[in-house]
Amino acid sequence: MNKISKKELKCIRYLTKEMSREDRSVFEIELSLDEGLREIFENYKSVWEHYETEQSIPVSFQEKSFSRKKVLVFSSIAAVGLLIFFSFSWFSTIPKFHEVIAENGQRKTLFLSDSSKVILNAGSSLFFPEEFVDNREVKLIGEGYFEITKDASHPFIVNSKDFKVKVLGTQFSVNNTFSKKEIALREGAVEFIQNTNNDKITLSPGERLIWDTANNQVHKERFNAKVEFAWTTNTLLLDNILFSNAIKDINQFYGVTFVIKNEGLLNQHITGTFKNENLNDFIHSLEFIADVEIEELQDKIFLIKSKQND
């Protein structure tokens, strides 16, 4: 008898409702992402459709012409048919999933089936069900701002590669890019949960959690909401920050690459608010504010240099 694979076992546990609610939600996401897993479901469906059109058990089941091997094979097929019979209705409850992507230099706003609002920052994506069934769970890659509709009986969970955020109803942002892992809470309450050790940290309004994955250190700090959430209103807000740090935000916001030529500019502080400015207008504004010259080297690559240096 062939050994049941892990994927098959997951399917059976899901169909027989042996999974917890959280595991079911994770499985549903895997089902939409894993083509091999979907093929197993399709095979089950095919067996069921075939089983529907055939007689389930022949009347002559006890005839001597049936060898023991044939009986065992037939019994196995019947068992699969019975399993699918009792679980077939669950197939129709598996939600359809969608993925929304905010391209480089763009921000995208969407509303989920529970009326929760999500704003994706440039280069980010959200994976979510068409309709929430048992749990309200989504998967985020990059940075997103969330305004969650309150539902105490159905907590909202944002999943990412290394951690997840559990909320009831609140406004917050999550940034799980490679360079930094951050959660900033505007109002309500959220719970940060590490995937590896299940450690939990609760945030209060006005607090930001920063996880330094290189040193595996987590700390909380206060933050300026006006600056933190400016991008959600299509605004690039630079609040007296080092030019070297500002470049990261500028590149993400406009979906291009700015490179600083002069080392002295790296430690220069810059302040400015750019709301709904296109790239050309921004370049002219930046040249004036920072007293620099900006040269386009090639498509979407720009060099920033001091005016006194040619």
Short mmCIF file of C-alpha atoms in Angstrom, two decimals:
data_model
loop_
_atom_site.label_atom_id
_atom_site.label_comp_id
_atom_site.label_asym_id
_atom_site.label_seq_id
_atom_site.Cartn_x
_atom_site.Cartn_y
_atom_site.Cartn_z
CA MET A 1 0.00 0.00 0.00
CA ASN A 2 1.42 3.38 -1.03
CA LYS A 3 2.29 5.77 1.77
CA ILE A 4 0.04 8.83 1.98
CA SER A 5 1.92 12.02 1.14
CA LYS A 6 1.92 15.06 3.40
CA LYS A 7 -0.18 16.95 0.87
CA GLU A 8 -2.76 14.18 0.74
CA LEU A 9 -2.83 14.05 4.53
CA LYS A 10 -3.43 17.80 4.65
CA CYS A 11 -6.33 17.42 2.23
CA ILE A 12 -7.88 14.65 4.31
CA ARG A 13 -7.44 16.58 7.58
CA TYR A 14 -9.01 19.63 5.98
CA LEU A 15 -11.95 17.69 4.55
CA THR A 16 -12.60 15.89 7.82
CA LYS A 17 -12.35 19.16 9.77
CA GLU A 18 -9.49 17.89 11.92
CA MET A 19 -7.62 21.16 11.38
CA SER A 20 -7.89 24.15 13.67
CA ARG A 21 -9.42 27.31 12.24
CA GLU A 22 -5.99 28.86 11.89
CA ASP A 23 -4.56 25.79 10.11
CA ARG A 24 -7.58 25.70 7.79
CA SER A 25 -6.98 29.31 6.76
CA VAL A 26 -3.30 28.63 6.13
CA PHE A 27 -4.21 25.53 4.10
CA GLU A 28 -6.64 27.54 1.97
CA ILE A 29 -3.86 29.99 1.14
CA GLU A 30 -1.53 27.09 0.30
CA LEU A 31 -4.24 25.59 -1.90
CA SER A 32 -4.36 28.74 -4.00
CA LEU A 33 -0.57 29.00 -4.26
CA ASP A 34 0.41 25.34 -4.69
CA GLU A 35 -0.47 23.88 -8.08
CA GLY A 36 0.40 20.37 -6.89
CA LEU A 37 -2.00 20.68 -4.00
CA ARG A 38 -4.76 21.83 -6.35
CA GLU A 39 -4.10 18.82 -8.57
CA ILE A 40 -4.79 16.51 -5.63
CA PHE A 41 -8.14 18.22 -5.18
CA GLU A 42 -8.86 17.87 -8.90
CA ASN A 43 -8.06 14.16 -8.67
CA TYR A 44 -10.53 13.80 -5.81
CA LYS A 45 -13.13 15.62 -7.85
CA SER A 46 -12.51 13.36 -10.84
CA VAL A 47 -12.90 10.25 -8.70
CA TRP A 48 -16.12 11.59 -7.27
CA GLU A 49 -17.54 12.51 -10.68
CA HIS A 50 -16.66 9.05 -11.99
CA TYR A 51 -18.05 7.42 -8.88
CA GLU A 52 -21.36 9.26 -9.33
CA THR A 53 -21.93 7.69 -12.75
CA GLU A 54 -21.11 4.13 -11.74
CA GLN A 55 -22.81 1.65 -9.42
CA SER A 56 -21.34 1.99 -5.96
CA ILE A 57 -21.32 -1.71 -4.95
CA PRO A 58 -22.25 -4.56 -7.30
CA VAL A 59 -25.03 -6.95 -6.23
CA SER A 60 -22.77 -9.91 -6.94
CA PHE A 61 -20.21 -8.68 -4.43
CA GLN A 62 -20.13 -12.12 -2.73
CA GLU A 63 -19.59 -14.10 -5.92
CA LYS A 64 -16.58 -16.41 -5.79
CA SER A 65 -15.25 -14.96 -9.03
CA PHE A 66 -14.18 -11.90 -7.03
CA SER A 67 -10.61 -12.42 -5.93
CA ARG A 68 -9.45 -11.04 -2.60
CA LYS A 69 -7.28 -8.53 -4.45
CA LYS A 70 -10.20 -7.23 -6.49
CA VAL A 71 -12.34 -6.88 -3.40
CA LEU A 72 -9.64 -4.86 -1.67
CA VAL A 73 -9.19 -2.61 -4.70
CA PHE A 74 -12.92 -2.06 -5.02
CA SER A 75 -13.25 -1.40 -1.30
CA SER A 76 -10.50 1.20 -1.53
CA ILE A 77 -12.29 2.95 -4.38
CA ALA A 78 -15.56 2.84 -2.46
CA ALA A 79 -13.84 4.28 0.62
CA VAL A 80 -12.47 7.17 -1.42
CA GLY A 81 -15.92 7.69 -2.87
CA LEU A 82 -17.50 7.78 0.59
CA LEU A 83 -14.88 10.22 1.84
CA ILE A 84 -15.54 12.54 -1.04
CA PHE A 85 -19.30 12.08 -0.66
CA PHE A 86 -19.20 13.37 2.92
CA SER A 87 -16.71 16.11 2.11
CA PHE A 88 -17.90 17.20 -1.33
CA SER A 89 -19.91 20.09 0.03
CA TRP A 90 -16.75 21.53 1.58
CA PHE A 91 -15.17 21.97 -1.84
CA SER A 92 -17.72 24.63 -2.66
CA THR A 93 -16.86 26.51 0.54
CA ILE A 94 -13.17 26.90 -0.31
CA PRO A 95 -12.89 30.63 -1.00
CA LYS A 96 -11.48 32.09 -4.18
CA PHE A 97 -8.33 34.09 -3.60
CA HIS A 98 -7.15 37.27 -5.25
CA GLU A 99 -3.80 39.03 -5.40
CA VAL A 100 -3.52 42.80 -5.74
CA ILE A 101 -0.14 44.30 -6.59
CA ALA A 102 0.99 47.91 -6.25
CA GLU A 103 3.61 48.38 -8.95
CA ASN A 104 6.79 50.37 -8.36
CA GLY A 105 5.99 54.04 -7.95
CA GLN A 106 2.31 53.36 -7.30
CA ARG A 107 0.01 53.04 -4.31
CA LYS A 108 -3.18 51.02 -4.48
CA THR A 109 -6.34 51.12 -2.34
CA LEU A 110 -8.74 48.19 -2.01
CA PHE A 111 -11.65 47.10 0.16
CA LEU A 112 -12.08 43.57 1.51
CA SER A 113 -15.37 41.68 1.80
CA ASP A 114 -15.81 42.79 5.43
CA SER A 115 -15.45 46.47 4.35
CA SER A 116 -11.92 46.71 5.77
CA LYS A 117 -9.71 49.13 3.85
CA VAL A 118 -6.16 48.38 2.72
CA ILE A 119 -3.65 50.73 1.08
CA LEU A 120 -0.60 49.06 -0.47
CA ASN A 121 2.68 50.92 -0.81
CA ALA A 122 4.79 50.73 -3.95
CA GLY A 123 6.22 47.30 -4.73
CA SER A 124 3.85 45.54 -2.31
CA SER A 125 1.15 42.89 -2.76
CA LEU A 126 -1.79 41.47 -0.81
CA PHE A 127 -3.23 37.97 -1.10
CA PHE A 128 -6.79 37.66 0.23
CA PRO A 129 -10.02 35.62 -0.15
CA GLU A 130 -12.94 36.86 -2.20
CA GLU A 131 -15.13 36.25 0.86
CA PHE A 132 -14.04 35.59 4.43
CA VAL A 133 -15.45 32.26 5.69
CA ASP A 134 -14.34 31.29 9.21
CA ASN A 135 -11.34 33.53 9.72
CA ARG A 136 -10.30 36.91 8.39
CA GLU A 137 -6.75 36.28 7.19
CA VAL A 138 -4.63 37.86 4.46
CA LYS A 139 -1.01 37.60 3.36
CA LEU A 140 1.10 40.73 2.86
CA ILE A 141 4.36 41.14 0.99
CA GLY A 142 5.93 44.57 1.41
CA GLU A 143 4.12 47.42 3.16
CA GLY A 144 0.42 47.99 3.74
CA TYR A 145 -1.84 50.26 5.77
CA PHE A 146 -4.98 48.69 7.25
CA GLU A 147 -8.26 50.11 8.54
CA ILE A 148 -10.00 47.03 9.93
CA THR A 149 -13.74 46.67 10.48
CA LYS A 150 -14.30 45.57 14.07
CA ASP A 151 -15.58 42.02 14.60
CA ALA A 152 -14.69 40.63 18.03
CA SER A 153 -15.71 37.08 17.12
CA HIS A 154 -13.52 37.06 14.00
CA PRO A 155 -10.06 38.57 14.64
CA PHE A 156 -8.22 39.90 11.60
CA ILE A 157 -4.78 38.40 10.94
CA VAL A 158 -2.09 39.73 8.61
CA ASN A 159 0.36 36.97 7.71
CA SER A 160 3.89 37.54 6.46
CA LYS A 161 6.97 35.38 6.04
CA ASP A 162 8.41 35.89 9.52
CA PHE A 163 5.54 37.12 11.67
CA LYS A 164 1.85 37.86 11.82
CA VAL A 165 -0.29 40.63 13.28
CA LYS A 166 -3.56 39.86 15.05
CA VAL A 167 -6.18 42.62 15.46
CA LEU A 168 -9.85 43.12 16.33
CA GLY A 169 -10.57 46.50 14.79
CA THR A 170 -7.96 49.18 14.31
CA GLN A 171 -5.77 51.30 12.04
CA PHE A 172 -2.14 50.30 11.57
CA SER A 173 0.60 49.68 9.04
CA VAL A 174 2.82 46.66 8.47
CA ASN A 175 6.16 46.74 6.69
CA ASN A 176 7.83 43.36 6.14
CA THR A 177 10.33 44.28 3.46
CA PHE A 178 13.72 42.60 3.52
CA SER A 179 15.47 45.59 5.08
CA LYS A 180 13.09 46.15 7.98
CA LYS A 181 10.14 44.66 9.81
CA GLU A 182 7.84 47.26 11.35
CA ILE A 183 4.34 47.62 12.74
CA ALA A 184 2.97 51.10 13.49
CA LEU A 185 -0.33 51.39 15.36
CA ARG A 186 -2.51 54.46 14.87
CA GLU A 187 -5.50 53.38 16.96
CA GLY A 188 -6.94 50.25 18.57
CA ALA A 189 -4.71 47.34 19.58
CA VAL A 190 -2.64 44.76 17.72
CA GLU A 191 -0.59 41.74 18.68
CA PHE A 192 2.74 40.95 17.03
CA ILE A 193 3.44 37.20 16.84
CA GLN A 194 6.76 35.75 15.68
CA ASN A 195 6.35 32.64 13.53
CA THR A 196 9.46 30.84 14.80
CA ASN A 197 8.88 30.92 18.56
CA ASN A 198 5.32 32.26 18.83
CA ASP A 199 6.50 35.16 21.03
CA LYS A 200 3.80 37.82 21.38
CA ILE A 201 4.05 41.59 21.88
CA THR A 202 1.04 43.89 22.22
CA LEU A 203 1.16 47.46 20.88
CA SER A 204 -0.72 50.52 22.12
CA PRO A 205 -1.81 53.48 19.92
CA GLY A 206 1.14 55.63 18.89
CA GLU A 207 3.65 52.81 19.30
CA ARG A 208 5.83 51.33 16.60
CA LEU A 209 7.51 47.93 16.82
CA ILE A 210 10.80 47.46 15.00
CA TRP A 211 12.31 44.02 14.51
CA ASP A 212 16.01 43.93 13.65
CA THR A 213 16.12 40.50 12.03
CA ALA A 214 19.92 40.57 11.66
CA ASN A 215 20.40 40.71 15.44
CA ASN A 216 16.99 39.21 16.27
CA GLN A 217 16.15 42.18 18.49
CA VAL A 218 12.68 43.69 18.91
CA HIS A 219 11.93 47.06 20.47
CA LYS A 220 9.07 49.55 20.70
CA GLU A 221 9.15 53.31 20.24
CA ARG A 222 6.83 56.29 19.78
CA PHE A 223 6.35 57.68 16.29
CA ASN A 224 4.96 60.65 14.36
CA ALA A 225 1.75 59.43 12.68
CA LYS A 226 1.76 62.31 10.19
CA VAL A 227 5.14 61.21 8.87
CA GLU A 228 4.60 57.45 9.20
CA PHE A 229 1.34 57.33 7.25
CA ALA A 230 1.96 60.16 4.76
CA TRP A 231 2.39 57.73 1.87
CA THR A 232 -1.22 56.54 2.30
CA THR A 233 -2.37 59.95 0.98
CA ASN A 234 0.10 59.84 -1.94
CA THR A 235 2.43 62.15 -0.05
CA LEU A 236 6.20 61.85 0.29
CA LEU A 237 7.09 63.53 3.58
CA LEU A 238 10.75 63.97 4.46
CA ASP A 239 11.06 65.30 8.00
CA ASN A 240 14.63 66.45 8.62
CA ILE A 241 16.15 63.08 7.80
CA LEU A 242 19.54 62.18 6.40
CA PHE A 243 19.76 62.27 2.62
CA SER A 244 21.12 58.71 2.73
CA ASN A 245 17.92 57.51 4.42
CA ALA A 246 15.63 59.72 2.34
CA ILE A 247 16.87 58.08 -0.86
CA LYS A 248 15.31 54.74 0.14
CA ASP A 249 11.89 56.34 0.59
CA ILE A 250 12.23 58.40 -2.60
CA ASN A 251 13.16 55.38 -4.70
CA GLN A 252 10.24 53.35 -3.36
CA PHE A 253 7.74 56.20 -3.72
CA TYR A 254 8.57 56.98 -7.36
CA GLY A 255 9.67 53.54 -8.50
CA VAL A 256 13.01 54.81 -9.84
CA THR A 257 16.62 54.77 -8.68
CA PHE A 258 18.36 57.88 -7.37
CA VAL A 259 22.09 57.59 -6.65
CA ILE A 260 24.09 60.13 -4.63
CA LYS A 261 27.45 60.94 -6.18
CA ASN A 262 29.06 63.04 -3.45
CA GLU A 263 29.80 61.48 -0.09
CA GLY A 264 29.24 64.81 1.64
CA LEU A 265 25.57 64.77 0.64
CA LEU A 266 24.91 61.53 2.52
CA ASN A 267 24.99 63.29 5.89
CA GLN A 268 22.98 66.29 4.74
CA HIS A 269 19.52 66.58 6.33
CA ILE A 270 16.52 67.16 4.11
CA THR A 271 12.98 68.37 4.79
CA GLY A 272 10.09 68.59 2.35
CA THR A 273 6.51 67.60 1.62
CA PHE A 274 5.62 66.38 -1.86
CA LYS A 275 1.92 65.65 -2.33
CA ASN A 276 0.69 64.26 -5.65
CA GLU A 277 3.85 65.50 -7.40
CA ASN A 278 4.89 63.72 -10.57
CA LEU A 279 8.51 62.70 -11.01
CA ASN A 280 9.60 65.72 -13.05
CA ASP A 281 8.08 68.20 -10.59
CA PHE A 282 9.67 66.33 -7.71
CA ILE A 283 13.12 66.47 -9.32
CA HIS A 284 12.87 70.25 -9.76
CA SER A 285 11.69 70.65 -6.15
CA LEU A 286 14.47 68.45 -4.80
CA GLU A 287 17.13 70.34 -6.75
CA PHE A 288 15.92 73.58 -5.15
CA ILE A 289 15.45 72.26 -1.59
CA ALA A 290 18.72 70.31 -1.38
CA ASP A 291 20.74 72.67 -3.59
CA VAL A 292 21.83 69.85 -5.88
CA GLU A 293 21.84 68.95 -9.55
CA ILE A 294 20.08 65.83 -10.79
CA GLU A 295 21.11 64.14 -14.02
CA GLU A 296 19.27 61.30 -15.74
CA LEU A 297 21.87 58.68 -16.60
CA GLN A 298 19.44 56.29 -18.27
CA ASP A 299 15.79 55.35 -18.04
CA LYS A 300 14.68 55.57 -14.39
CA ILE A 301 18.24 56.02 -13.05
CA PHE A 302 19.23 59.48 -11.77
CA LEU A 303 22.47 60.87 -10.35
CA ILE A 304 22.33 63.45 -7.54
CA LYS A 305 25.43 65.63 -7.24
CA SER A 306 26.53 68.84 -5.55
CA LYS A 307 26.29 71.94 -7.70
CA GLN A 308 29.94 72.78 -7.24
CA ASN A 309 30.97 69.37 -8.68
CA ASP A 310 30.71 68.77 -12.40
#
